[in-house]
Coordinates of C-alpha atoms in Angstrom, one line a residue:
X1 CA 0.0 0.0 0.0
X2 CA 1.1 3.8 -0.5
X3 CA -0.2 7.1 0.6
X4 CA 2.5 9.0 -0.9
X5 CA 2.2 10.7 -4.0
X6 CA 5.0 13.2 -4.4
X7 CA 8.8 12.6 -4.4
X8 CA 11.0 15.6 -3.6
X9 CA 14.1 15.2 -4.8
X10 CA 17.3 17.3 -3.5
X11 CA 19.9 17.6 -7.1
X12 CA 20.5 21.3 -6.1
X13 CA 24.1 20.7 -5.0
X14 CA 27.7 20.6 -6.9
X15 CA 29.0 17.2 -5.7
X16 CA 32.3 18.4 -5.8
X17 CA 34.2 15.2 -3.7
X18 CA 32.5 13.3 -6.9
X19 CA 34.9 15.7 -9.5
X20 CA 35.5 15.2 -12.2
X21 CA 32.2 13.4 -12.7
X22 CA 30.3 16.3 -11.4
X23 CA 32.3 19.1 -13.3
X24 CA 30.2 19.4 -16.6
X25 CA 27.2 17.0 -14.9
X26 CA 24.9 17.4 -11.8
X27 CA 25.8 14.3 -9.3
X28 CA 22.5 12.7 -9.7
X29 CA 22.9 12.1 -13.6
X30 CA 26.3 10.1 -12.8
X31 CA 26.0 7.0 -14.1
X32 CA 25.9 4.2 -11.5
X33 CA 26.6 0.6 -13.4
X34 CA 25.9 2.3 -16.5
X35 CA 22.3 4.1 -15.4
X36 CA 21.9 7.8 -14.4
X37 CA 21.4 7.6 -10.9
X38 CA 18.1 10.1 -10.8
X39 CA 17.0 6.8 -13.7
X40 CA 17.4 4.2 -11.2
X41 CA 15.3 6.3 -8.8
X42 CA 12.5 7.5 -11.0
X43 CA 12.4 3.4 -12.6
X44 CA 11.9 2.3 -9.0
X45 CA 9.5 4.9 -8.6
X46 CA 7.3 4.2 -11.5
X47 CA 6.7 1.1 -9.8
X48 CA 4.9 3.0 -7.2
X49 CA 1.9 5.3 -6.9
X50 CA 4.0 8.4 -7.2
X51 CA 2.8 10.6 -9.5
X52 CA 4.8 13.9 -9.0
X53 CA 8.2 14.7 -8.8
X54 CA 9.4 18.1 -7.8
X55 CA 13.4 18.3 -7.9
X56 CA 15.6 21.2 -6.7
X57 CA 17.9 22.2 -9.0
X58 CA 21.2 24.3 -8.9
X59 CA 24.7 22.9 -10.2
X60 CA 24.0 21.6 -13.9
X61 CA 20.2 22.7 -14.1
X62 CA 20.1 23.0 -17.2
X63 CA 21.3 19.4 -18.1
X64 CA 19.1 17.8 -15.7
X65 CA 16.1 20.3 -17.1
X66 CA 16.3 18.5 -20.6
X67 CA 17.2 14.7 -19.0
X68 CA 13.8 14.5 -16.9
X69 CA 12.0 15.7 -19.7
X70 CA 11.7 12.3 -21.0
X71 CA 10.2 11.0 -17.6
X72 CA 7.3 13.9 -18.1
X73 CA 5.4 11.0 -19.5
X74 CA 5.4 9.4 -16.1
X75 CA 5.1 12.5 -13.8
X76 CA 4.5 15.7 -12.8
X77 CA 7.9 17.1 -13.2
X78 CA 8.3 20.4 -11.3
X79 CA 11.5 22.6 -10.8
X80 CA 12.7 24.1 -8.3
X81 CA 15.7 26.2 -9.1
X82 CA 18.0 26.9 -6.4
X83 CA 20.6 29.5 -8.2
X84 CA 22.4 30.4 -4.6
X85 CA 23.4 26.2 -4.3
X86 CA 27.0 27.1 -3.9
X87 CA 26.8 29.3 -0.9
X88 CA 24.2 27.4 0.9
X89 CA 23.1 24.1 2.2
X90 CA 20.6 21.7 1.6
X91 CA 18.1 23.1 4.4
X92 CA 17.2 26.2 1.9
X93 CA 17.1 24.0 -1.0
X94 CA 14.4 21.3 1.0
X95 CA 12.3 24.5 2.5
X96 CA 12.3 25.8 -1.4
X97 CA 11.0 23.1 -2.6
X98 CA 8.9 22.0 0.4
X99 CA 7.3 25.7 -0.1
X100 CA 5.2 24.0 -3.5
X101 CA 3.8 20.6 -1.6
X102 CA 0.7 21.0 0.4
X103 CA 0.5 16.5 0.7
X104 CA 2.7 13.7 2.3
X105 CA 6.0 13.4 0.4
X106 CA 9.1 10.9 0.1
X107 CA 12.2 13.9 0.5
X108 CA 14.9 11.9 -0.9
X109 CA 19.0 13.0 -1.4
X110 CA 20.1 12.2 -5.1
X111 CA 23.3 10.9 -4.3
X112 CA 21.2 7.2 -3.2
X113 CA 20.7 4.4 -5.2
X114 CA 18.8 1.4 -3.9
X115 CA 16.7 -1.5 -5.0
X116 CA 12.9 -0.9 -6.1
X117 CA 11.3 -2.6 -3.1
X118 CA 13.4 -0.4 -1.0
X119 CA 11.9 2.6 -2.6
X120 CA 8.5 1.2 -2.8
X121 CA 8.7 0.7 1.2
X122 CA 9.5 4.3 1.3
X123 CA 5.9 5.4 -0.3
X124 CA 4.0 5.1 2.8
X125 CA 4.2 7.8 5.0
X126 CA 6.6 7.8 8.4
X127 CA 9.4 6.1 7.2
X128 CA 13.0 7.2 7.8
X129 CA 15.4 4.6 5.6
X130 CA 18.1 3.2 7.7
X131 CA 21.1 0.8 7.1
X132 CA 23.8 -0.4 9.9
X133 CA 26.2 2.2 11.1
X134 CA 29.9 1.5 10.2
X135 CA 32.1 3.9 12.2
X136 CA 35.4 3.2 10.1
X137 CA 33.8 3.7 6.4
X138 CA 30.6 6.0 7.5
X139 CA 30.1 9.4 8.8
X140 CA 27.3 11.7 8.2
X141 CA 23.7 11.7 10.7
X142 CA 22.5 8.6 12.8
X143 CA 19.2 7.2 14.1
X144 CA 19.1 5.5 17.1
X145 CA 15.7 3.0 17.0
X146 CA 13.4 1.4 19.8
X147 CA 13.0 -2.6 19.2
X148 CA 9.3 -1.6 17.8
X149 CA 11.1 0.0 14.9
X150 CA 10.5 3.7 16.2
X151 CA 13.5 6.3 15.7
X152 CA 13.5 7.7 18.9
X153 CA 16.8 9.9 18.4
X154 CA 18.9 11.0 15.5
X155 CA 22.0 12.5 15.6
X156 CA 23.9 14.6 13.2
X157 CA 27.2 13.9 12.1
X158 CA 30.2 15.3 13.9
X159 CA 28.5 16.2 17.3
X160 CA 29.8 13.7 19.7
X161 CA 29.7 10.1 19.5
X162 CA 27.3 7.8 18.1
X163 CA 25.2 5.7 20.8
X164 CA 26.0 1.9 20.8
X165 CA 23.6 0.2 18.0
X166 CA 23.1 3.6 16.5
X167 CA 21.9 3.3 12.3
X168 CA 22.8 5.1 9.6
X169 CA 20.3 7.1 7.9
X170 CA 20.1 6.6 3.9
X171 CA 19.0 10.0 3.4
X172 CA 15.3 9.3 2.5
X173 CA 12.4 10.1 4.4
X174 CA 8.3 10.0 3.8
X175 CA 6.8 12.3 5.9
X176 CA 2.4 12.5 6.1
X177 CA 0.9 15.9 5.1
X178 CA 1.1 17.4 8.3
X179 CA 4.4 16.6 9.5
X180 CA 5.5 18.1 6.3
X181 CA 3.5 21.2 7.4
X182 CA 6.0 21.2 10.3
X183 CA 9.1 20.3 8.8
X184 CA 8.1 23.3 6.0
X185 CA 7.7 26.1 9.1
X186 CA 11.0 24.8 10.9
X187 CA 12.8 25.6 7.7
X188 CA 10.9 28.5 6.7
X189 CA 13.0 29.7 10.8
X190 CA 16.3 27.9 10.1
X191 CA 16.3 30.0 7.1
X192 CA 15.0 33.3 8.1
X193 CA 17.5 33.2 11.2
X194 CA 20.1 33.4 8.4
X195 CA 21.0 29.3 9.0
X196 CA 21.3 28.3 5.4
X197 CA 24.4 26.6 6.1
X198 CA 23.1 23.9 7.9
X199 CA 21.6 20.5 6.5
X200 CA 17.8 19.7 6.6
X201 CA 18.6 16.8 9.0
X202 CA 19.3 19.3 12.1
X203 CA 15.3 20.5 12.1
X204 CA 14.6 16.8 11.6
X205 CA 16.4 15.8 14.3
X206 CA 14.9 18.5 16.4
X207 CA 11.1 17.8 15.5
X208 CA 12.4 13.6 16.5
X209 CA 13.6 14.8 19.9
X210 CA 10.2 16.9 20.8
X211 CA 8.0 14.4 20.2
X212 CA 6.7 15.6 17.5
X213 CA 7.6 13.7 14.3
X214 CA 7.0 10.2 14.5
X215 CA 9.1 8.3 12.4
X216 CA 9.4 3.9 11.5
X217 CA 12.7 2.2 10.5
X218 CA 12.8 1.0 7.1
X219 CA 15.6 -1.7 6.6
X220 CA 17.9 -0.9 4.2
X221 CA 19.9 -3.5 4.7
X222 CA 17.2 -5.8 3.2
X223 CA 18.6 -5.0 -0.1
X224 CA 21.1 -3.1 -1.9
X225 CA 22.1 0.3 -1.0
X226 CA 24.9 3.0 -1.9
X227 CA 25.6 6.3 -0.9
X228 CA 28.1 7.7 -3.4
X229 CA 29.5 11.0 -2.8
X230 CA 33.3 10.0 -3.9
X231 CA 34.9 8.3 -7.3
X232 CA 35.8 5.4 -4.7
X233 CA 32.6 5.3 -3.6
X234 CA 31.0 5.2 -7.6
X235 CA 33.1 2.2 -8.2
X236 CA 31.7 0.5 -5.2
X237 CA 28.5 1.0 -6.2
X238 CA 29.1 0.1 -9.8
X239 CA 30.2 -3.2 -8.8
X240 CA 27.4 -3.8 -6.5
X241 CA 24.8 -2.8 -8.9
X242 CA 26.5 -4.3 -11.9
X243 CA 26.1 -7.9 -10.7
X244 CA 22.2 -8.0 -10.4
X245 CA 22.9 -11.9 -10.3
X246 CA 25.4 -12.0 -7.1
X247 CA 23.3 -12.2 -3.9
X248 CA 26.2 -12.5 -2.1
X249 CA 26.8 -8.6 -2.6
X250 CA 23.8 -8.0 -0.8
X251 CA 23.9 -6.6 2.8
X252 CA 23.2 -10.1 5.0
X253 CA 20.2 -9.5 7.1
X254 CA 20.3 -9.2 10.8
X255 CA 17.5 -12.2 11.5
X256 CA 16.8 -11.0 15.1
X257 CA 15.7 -7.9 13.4
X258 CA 12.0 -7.7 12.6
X259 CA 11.3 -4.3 11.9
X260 CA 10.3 -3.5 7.7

């Protein structure tokens, strides 16, 4: 079942750890296993109820303008342009593009590919994606989750140490219409405060810790997942998602897990 009907996808900034890949390209059109990574996710995504698809654009805008016109067929493609992407983060970017959805929503990062029933777990509402937390190879926000599969604390990357059995988030979340009422005015303050360095994860993590957000583990880990945000990183991936015949690449499943 799904209750989610719009995808908003973050492509506004210049992946520049991913050079040269990302000098002439924005990072989502990087080819993963020879696909466009923003393919792989709208392909899963057709799958799916979704019907719109409103993207946030800045570093090669133009080029990724003219490659999702092809996928207009599908979707409701709206842009977002973000023209300031290289002197802010991704929390003005999200609260731009947040500022044109009045429904639930799947906010998603373009830098993650995944298999389709990954992303068609993500398309009901409430869901924060999660895989195991590596401390030598991973950095970035955490989730810490209740044995119900509730996230009952995140926490952002670089601010003290991670909690024993802590998760790493895979940078997509589905949020209900009204939570993404609330996530929309947190931004709207981040940003008028003049915070528009900071990622969209911190007012997450905030609205988590109050109470107010209620949030369900999706497993990851069930499947195949990549973050790619360096060239080691794209060959990684490229050999993960090149041998669609190797189950042993998968992530092995934690059986005393139960949560979806």
């Amino acid at each position: 079942m799904t209750d989610i009907r719009t995808v908003v996808l973050l492509a506004a900034g210049q992946g520049s750890r991913l050079r040269p890949w990302t000098d002439h390209l924005p990072k989502c059109m990087v080819p993963v296993a020879g696909v466009a990574m923003v393919d792989r996710l709208l392909r899963s995504l057709a799958e799916t109820s979704v019907e719109r698809v409103v993207v946030a654009t800045g570093h090669g805008a133009q080029a990724l303008r003219a490659h999702l016109e092809e996928w207009s067929r599908r979707f409701d493609i709206d842009e977002v342009p973000c023209s300031d992407f290289a002197t802010t983060n991704n929390v003005v970017s999200l609260q731009r593009a947040l500022a044109v959805v009045d429904e639930g929503a799947l906010i998603v990062e373009s830098d993650v590919v995944a298999d389709s029933r990954l992303w068609a777990a993500m398309t009901r509402s409430g869901r924060c994606a999660l895989g195991r937390f590596d401390a030598e190879s991973m950095n970035g926000t955490t989730a810490t989750v209740d044995a119900a599969g509730r996230v009952v604390a995140m926490h952002l990357g670089g601010l003290g140490p991670r909690p024993h059995g802590s998760w790493k988030t895979v940078n997509a979340t589905s949020l209900a219409r009204a939570d993404v009422a609330l996530l929309r005015a947190g931004l709207e303050s981040c940003v008028a405060s003049g915070a528009t360095g900071v990622y969209y994860e911190q007012e997450i993590a905030r609205l988590v810790a109050a109470g107010s957000l209620s949030l369900r583990a999706v497993d990851f880990d069930a499947g195949r997942w990549f973050e790619v945000d360096t060239p080691d990183d794209l060959a990684i991936a490229d050999r993960l998602f090149g041998a669609y015949e190797a189950p042993s690449l998968a992530r092995p499943r934690d059986a005393a897990r139960s949560w979806a």
